[in-house]
XYZ file of C-alpha atoms in Angstrom:
448
model
C 28.962 3.679 -7.685
C 32.598 2.709 -8.149
C 35.081 0.734 -6.105
C 37.138 3.902 -5.718
C 34.341 5.219 -3.494
C 35.502 3.004 -0.666
C 38.422 5.376 -0.135
C 36.444 8.545 -0.813
C 35.716 10.529 2.351
C 32.544 11.924 0.769
C 31.028 8.515 0.032
C 27.902 7.523 1.935
C 27.422 4.422 4.087
C 25.320 2.975 1.265
C 28.139 3.557 -1.218
C 30.647 1.896 1.100
C 28.347 -1.085 1.626
C 27.863 -1.396 -2.127
C 31.604 -1.295 -2.778
C 32.174 -3.938 -0.115
C 29.463 -6.100 -1.702
C 31.195 -5.909 -5.093
C 34.480 -6.942 -3.488
C 32.748 -9.825 -1.706
C 31.181 -11.091 -4.947
C 34.566 -11.123 -6.685
C 36.156 -12.905 -3.724
C 33.428 -15.567 -3.634
C 33.753 -15.905 -7.381
C 37.333 -17.068 -6.920
C 38.738 -14.417 -9.205
C 38.052 -10.820 -10.131
C 35.639 -10.591 -13.056
C 34.611 -7.521 -15.032
C 31.198 -9.126 -15.614
C 30.632 -9.815 -11.899
C 31.769 -6.296 -11.027
C 29.424 -4.698 -13.597
C 26.378 -6.721 -12.581
C 27.007 -6.358 -8.831
C 27.619 -2.600 -9.087
C 24.485 -2.101 -11.174
C 22.342 -4.192 -8.836
C 23.469 -2.219 -5.794
C 22.863 1.096 -7.566
C 19.345 0.021 -8.519
C 18.646 -1.268 -4.997
C 19.559 2.130 -3.583
C 16.911 3.566 -5.922
C 14.288 1.093 -4.709
C 14.426 -1.381 -7.623
C 14.872 -5.071 -6.913
C 16.021 -6.215 -10.379
C 17.952 -5.113 -13.447
C 16.771 -6.145 -16.931
C 19.291 -7.790 -19.238
C 18.798 -5.118 -21.902
C 19.977 -2.501 -19.373
C 23.526 -3.761 -19.984
C 23.119 -3.692 -23.781
C 24.976 -7.006 -24.098
C 24.459 -10.048 -26.315
C 23.746 -13.712 -25.518
C 27.481 -14.495 -25.446
C 27.930 -12.041 -22.568
C 24.925 -13.588 -20.764
C 26.382 -17.093 -21.097
C 29.695 -15.843 -19.737
C 27.854 -14.232 -16.808
C 26.032 -17.474 -15.996
C 29.340 -19.335 -15.915
C 30.501 -17.252 -12.947
C 30.307 -18.974 -9.536
C 28.216 -16.202 -7.963
C 25.642 -15.960 -10.801
C 23.133 -18.649 -11.720
C 19.631 -19.283 -13.016
C 16.915 -18.795 -10.419
C 16.455 -22.548 -9.903
C 20.038 -22.799 -8.669
C 21.239 -21.137 -5.492
C 23.674 -18.252 -5.949
C 24.056 -14.725 -4.514
C 22.955 -13.289 -7.883
C 20.283 -15.010 -9.948
C 18.938 -14.559 -13.465
C 15.243 -15.153 -14.147
C 13.069 -14.282 -17.157
C 15.326 -11.529 -18.437
C 16.228 -9.965 -15.062
C 19.154 -10.118 -12.650
C 18.304 -10.175 -8.912
C 19.995 -10.586 -5.613
C 18.743 -14.018 -4.513
C 17.134 -12.572 -1.393
C 14.848 -10.233 -3.343
C 14.099 -12.817 -6.035
C 12.978 -15.198 -3.280
C 10.827 -12.544 -1.591
C 9.145 -11.849 -4.949
C 8.592 -15.567 -5.600
C 7.041 -16.075 -2.171
C 4.837 -13.014 -2.564
C 3.504 -14.215 -5.922
C 2.689 -17.623 -4.425
C 0.940 -16.042 -1.416
C -1.105 -13.642 -3.564
C -2.179 -16.358 -6.000
C -3.277 -18.625 -3.150
C -5.252 -15.812 -1.566
C -6.932 -14.780 -4.821
C -8.025 -18.374 -5.431
C -9.496 -18.788 -1.940
C -13.236 -18.015 -1.781
C -14.459 -15.390 0.656
C -15.995 -16.573 3.953
C -19.570 -15.940 2.832
C -19.353 -17.507 -0.640
C -19.901 -21.044 0.612
C -22.604 -19.862 2.991
C -24.449 -18.039 0.232
C -24.291 -20.987 -2.141
C -24.918 -23.688 0.481
C -27.682 -26.281 -0.021
C -29.692 -24.782 2.834
C -31.633 -22.233 0.783
C -33.262 -20.639 3.821
C -29.913 -19.901 5.476
C -28.359 -18.750 2.216
C -31.243 -16.460 1.336
C -31.414 -14.970 4.831
C -27.709 -14.093 4.800
C -27.896 -12.756 1.273
C -30.909 -10.603 2.186
C -29.058 -9.216 5.198
C -25.927 -8.413 3.184
C -27.937 -6.765 0.421
C -30.035 -4.748 2.888
C -26.971 -3.559 4.816
C -25.182 -2.627 1.582
C -28.133 -0.447 0.520
C -28.343 1.083 4.006
C -24.731 2.207 4.133
C -24.597 3.214 0.460
C -28.073 4.624 -0.257
C -29.426 6.524 -3.246
C -26.801 5.363 -5.722
C -27.837 4.678 -9.282
C -25.709 1.615 -9.907
C -27.800 -0.101 -12.541
C -27.352 2.401 -15.361
C -24.542 4.679 -14.174
C -21.705 5.373 -16.565
C -18.403 3.706 -15.728
C -16.759 7.021 -14.759
C -19.742 7.948 -12.541
C -19.967 4.596 -10.777
C -20.140 4.511 -6.985
C -16.752 2.840 -6.565
C -16.987 3.074 -2.776
C -20.041 0.836 -2.812
C -18.427 -1.468 -5.366
C -15.328 -1.753 -3.150
C -17.513 -2.632 -0.143
C -19.423 -5.301 -2.060
C -16.165 -6.705 -3.446
C -14.695 -6.910 0.054
C -17.550 -9.227 1.037
C -16.974 -11.497 -1.963
C -13.174 -11.794 -2.032
C -10.417 -12.802 0.383
C -8.044 -10.181 -0.996
C -8.779 -6.612 -2.076
C -6.741 -3.484 -2.740
C -8.481 -0.110 -2.459
C -6.443 2.742 -3.909
C -7.429 6.378 -4.029
C -6.030 9.861 -3.700
C -6.717 12.306 -0.860
C -10.387 12.848 -0.134
C -11.677 9.919 -2.197
C -13.256 8.285 0.860
C -10.932 5.395 1.692
C -11.513 5.747 5.450
C -15.298 6.050 5.100
C -15.380 3.051 2.770
C -13.273 0.804 4.968
C -15.259 1.779 8.070
C -18.444 0.651 6.348
C -16.684 -2.520 5.177
C -15.781 -3.343 8.789
C -19.420 -2.968 9.837
C -20.805 -4.941 6.882
C -18.299 -7.753 7.315
C -18.709 -7.912 11.084
C -22.511 -8.011 10.973
C -22.534 -10.782 8.362
C -19.815 -12.724 10.164
C -21.650 -12.487 13.492
C -24.938 -13.565 11.916
C -23.427 -16.640 10.289
C -20.833 -17.729 12.874
C -22.620 -16.447 15.992
C -19.506 -14.593 17.177
C -17.739 -11.341 16.488
C -14.876 -11.407 13.990
C -11.286 -10.874 15.061
C -10.271 -7.627 13.368
C -6.685 -6.415 12.972
C -5.955 -2.826 11.909
C -2.357 -2.143 10.937
C -0.113 0.400 9.232
C 3.620 0.672 8.469
C 4.346 3.382 11.063
C 3.082 4.313 14.510
C 1.787 7.659 13.286
C -0.072 6.040 10.382
C -1.585 3.440 12.733
C -2.793 6.088 15.179
C -4.216 8.204 12.367
C -5.989 5.149 10.943
C -7.574 4.372 14.291
C -8.641 7.968 14.938
C -10.071 8.324 11.425
C -12.164 5.167 11.712
C -13.398 6.057 15.187
C -14.464 9.522 14.025
C -15.900 8.534 10.636
C -19.448 9.268 11.803
C -20.368 5.596 12.212
C -20.226 4.912 15.961
C -21.512 1.352 15.539
C -18.076 0.386 14.250
C -16.784 0.680 17.835
C -18.816 -2.417 18.746
C -16.516 -4.532 16.595
C -13.050 -3.054 17.159
C -11.552 -5.292 19.841
C -7.974 -3.958 19.643
C -6.155 -0.772 18.688
C -4.467 -0.253 15.359
C -0.758 -1.084 15.510
C 2.363 -1.091 13.367
C 3.041 -4.057 11.115
C 6.092 -4.942 13.191
C 4.070 -4.987 16.404
C 1.295 -7.054 14.819
C 3.805 -9.582 13.481
C 5.706 -9.732 16.758
C 9.083 -8.069 16.356
C 12.077 -10.080 17.607
C 15.117 -7.897 18.452
C 18.160 -8.486 16.232
C 16.210 -10.889 13.998
C 14.876 -10.452 10.458
C 11.940 -12.796 11.106
C 8.872 -12.336 13.307
C 6.884 -14.344 15.835
C 4.031 -14.683 13.344
C 4.705 -16.238 9.971
C 3.260 -18.803 7.579
C 3.470 -21.638 10.107
C 2.302 -19.487 13.029
C -0.286 -17.169 11.462
C -2.085 -14.263 13.042
C -5.344 -14.843 14.920
C -7.640 -12.855 12.651
C -10.761 -13.061 10.512
C -10.169 -9.785 8.653
C -6.970 -7.749 8.394
C -6.938 -4.161 7.135
C -3.691 -2.336 6.362
C -3.563 1.415 5.733
C -0.817 3.334 3.890
C 0.147 0.077 2.193
C 2.150 1.958 -0.435
C 4.832 2.501 2.229
C 5.504 -1.234 2.690
C 8.685 -2.625 1.125
C 8.959 -6.029 -0.548
C 10.479 -7.932 2.389
C 7.915 -6.751 4.950
C 5.049 -7.068 2.457
C 5.920 -10.715 1.828
C 6.338 -11.618 5.499
C 3.084 -9.910 6.450
C 0.942 -11.537 3.752
C 2.393 -14.953 4.598
C 1.433 -14.384 8.249
C -2.207 -13.567 7.441
C -4.151 -16.851 7.647
C -5.722 -18.024 4.413
C -9.073 -18.117 6.203
C -8.921 -14.352 6.831
C -9.874 -11.541 4.490
C -7.110 -9.053 3.693
C -7.761 -5.456 2.588
C -4.954 -3.078 1.637
C -5.573 0.674 1.537
C -3.334 3.288 -0.003
C -2.631 5.742 -2.775
C -0.678 4.246 -5.662
C 0.623 7.716 -6.552
C 1.888 8.630 -3.098
C 4.177 7.562 -0.239
C 6.332 4.904 -1.856
C 8.240 2.492 0.356
C 11.438 3.691 2.021
C 13.156 0.322 1.677
C 13.555 -1.662 -1.548
C 10.504 -2.738 -3.517
C 7.392 -0.590 -4.073
C 4.943 -3.485 -4.125
C 1.696 -1.535 -3.778
C 2.395 0.901 -6.623
C 3.675 -1.947 -8.823
C 0.499 -3.985 -8.237
C -1.660 -0.960 -9.025
C 0.448 0.353 -11.909
C -1.955 -0.776 -14.649
C -5.163 -0.921 -12.598
C -8.093 0.882 -14.224
C -11.258 -0.702 -12.774
C -11.531 -3.263 -15.615
C -15.029 -4.380 -14.728
C -17.842 -4.948 -17.194
C -21.288 -3.524 -16.506
C -22.614 -7.049 -16.048
C -19.963 -7.924 -13.463
C -20.522 -4.627 -11.611
C -24.274 -5.196 -11.385
C -23.774 -8.791 -10.239
C -21.431 -7.553 -7.517
C -23.856 -4.869 -6.350
C -26.686 -7.393 -6.242
C -24.528 -10.152 -4.712
C -25.473 -12.388 -7.624
C -23.604 -15.130 -9.483
C -21.178 -15.247 -6.589
C -19.394 -18.337 -7.844
C -17.563 -16.070 -10.312
C -15.424 -14.942 -7.375
C -13.946 -18.429 -7.160
C -12.234 -18.158 -10.529
C -10.817 -14.622 -10.358
C -7.011 -14.822 -10.322
C -6.258 -11.635 -12.269
C -4.721 -9.178 -9.797
C -6.443 -6.226 -11.486
C -9.825 -7.686 -10.578
C -8.819 -7.475 -6.938
C -8.131 -3.739 -7.138
C -10.697 -0.941 -6.885
C -9.672 2.626 -7.652
C -11.636 5.359 -5.862
C -11.641 8.195 -8.378
C -13.967 10.892 -7.093
C -12.506 13.395 -4.631
C -14.925 14.697 -1.999
C -12.300 17.112 -0.674
C -11.815 19.231 -3.798
C -13.166 19.478 -7.336
C -10.996 18.353 -10.229
C -11.275 21.844 -11.768
C -10.226 23.614 -8.565
C -6.712 24.935 -8.023
C -5.752 21.994 -5.816
C -7.341 19.584 -8.295
C -5.424 21.029 -11.242
C -2.184 21.163 -9.270
C -2.565 17.556 -8.076
C -3.287 16.387 -11.630
C -0.187 18.143 -12.992
C 2.014 16.690 -10.245
C 0.720 13.136 -10.838
C 1.366 13.501 -14.577
C 4.838 14.890 -13.983
C 3.975 18.072 -15.895
C 6.581 20.388 -14.357
C 5.829 23.294 -16.702
C 2.118 23.282 -15.792
C 2.937 23.047 -12.059
C 5.209 26.097 -12.336
C 2.595 27.963 -14.343
C -0.138 27.275 -11.780
C 2.045 28.326 -8.856
C 3.344 31.500 -10.479
C -0.233 32.548 -11.238
C -1.011 32.234 -7.528
C 1.938 34.277 -6.221
C 1.103 37.429 -4.170
C 2.245 39.747 -6.990
C 0.452 37.946 -9.809
C -2.446 39.649 -11.597
C -3.763 36.348 -12.969
C -4.954 34.560 -9.835
C -7.459 32.024 -11.190
C -8.032 30.023 -8.009
C -8.847 30.940 -4.442
C -7.839 27.611 -2.882
C -4.073 27.707 -3.500
C -1.428 30.336 -2.853
C 2.291 30.308 -3.579
C 4.718 32.065 -1.257
C 8.366 32.222 -2.386
C 11.000 31.218 0.170
C 12.064 34.844 0.522
C 8.666 35.564 2.081
C 8.491 32.390 4.158
C 11.986 32.763 5.600
C 11.000 36.014 7.295
C 8.158 34.583 9.369
C 8.500 30.805 9.003
C 9.762 30.008 12.520
C 7.131 32.237 14.156
C 4.462 30.629 11.993
C 5.485 27.112 12.990
C 5.751 27.976 16.700
C 2.269 29.480 16.649
C 0.672 26.659 14.662
C 2.170 23.947 16.890
C 2.018 25.833 20.204
C -0.247 23.212 21.816
C 1.995 20.398 20.533
C 5.159 21.972 21.941
C 3.393 22.572 25.270
C 2.585 18.856 25.484
C 6.196 17.909 24.722
C 7.413 19.946 27.693
C 5.435 17.736 30.065
C 7.105 14.794 31.872
C 6.766 11.704 29.693
C 4.446 9.864 32.089
C 2.059 12.859 32.172
C 1.748 13.302 28.404
C -1.706 12.585 27.038
C -0.612 10.720 23.918
C -3.990 11.006 22.171
C -4.019 14.759 22.809
C -0.394 14.996 21.650
C -1.286 13.303 18.368
C -4.304 15.561 17.806
C -2.200 18.628 18.503
C 0.451 17.540 16.026
C -2.121 16.628 13.352
C -4.002 19.912 13.724
C -1.464 21.605 11.450
C -0.142 20.061 8.235
């Protein structure tokens, strides 16, 4: 990005906004500065690519240059207010630095808050504690039967069951997994387990909020849970899944919402699907709006669907996650033992469970090999796999993937789409008030 772009007819709106921002920084600075221009231009370029900060070593400058930068009116250390701030080796726009600071505070508070059943299970009343513990343990075995958890190897562990047990023992949990790893099945069972325990202890049903970043994701979440093969979950769902904006209470022409830290949501457990799509600003506002007394579970795939706006919080949180649990800790979690350990866990990685086994395809299948190559960024292997599966190839090794060049698709593509989505297009032709929205969604989702 360069200031000359502001007069370039081919520049995008983002480029124009960036150029205007650089001009504004120099104007607020009181004089034009090469340092301010360089830092502001670089920040805007990185923001357009989804990054909220720029490391000092990116500029390849020395400490003298840094001191000169911090002497500018529009640049300051994070403790001082300025449009651009410097903190622990990174330059930020103040807005994104503040969102990150608030998010860290909110996450730390939530990780240090014991789950709703911890106090109940360790209460002086042994009869009450033992009864609730027996119920939780029995229900956990019922919904996750026949799993050898005591002596299973780490790679063969039933991580779905571990995620469910962890959700009962922690206020905050991230469950990440690729397609077909059972996120929906796991969270459906978590809802049932949590609701049954909550109702037994508090003599009332929990207030459950299901949310997702987009309307389509929210509807898919709701449909998936309702059709997960566990009809008893319907006894506890007292409201439909909704977008994050709707849950928070969108206010037209405002950047804030009706629900926030001082006016939190009315909920006992909040579950968010497709959390990898949430940007930093919305992520921060949403977590602050979830009451500290509620459990929060985030679902997503750390390798998929990054946020559209700036800040890929979910993938950043999960970047180094690898299920760092000892055998002793895993067994204690499965058996709901030594629960006081959950009070001291403030390491974010111990609030993340990775679901690793795909029930949709085998790792050695064509789709499994292709997915692995894509995740690893192995372009050569991806091309090799696809070329082997082309119609004219004599080396087809897999029967679950096929590769059709665009020259083939272009001939029949429109007819193919019209046929596959015929029911969907028929619904769209109906007057709006007569459209069956649930049927419309099913018709659209029937072809992917």
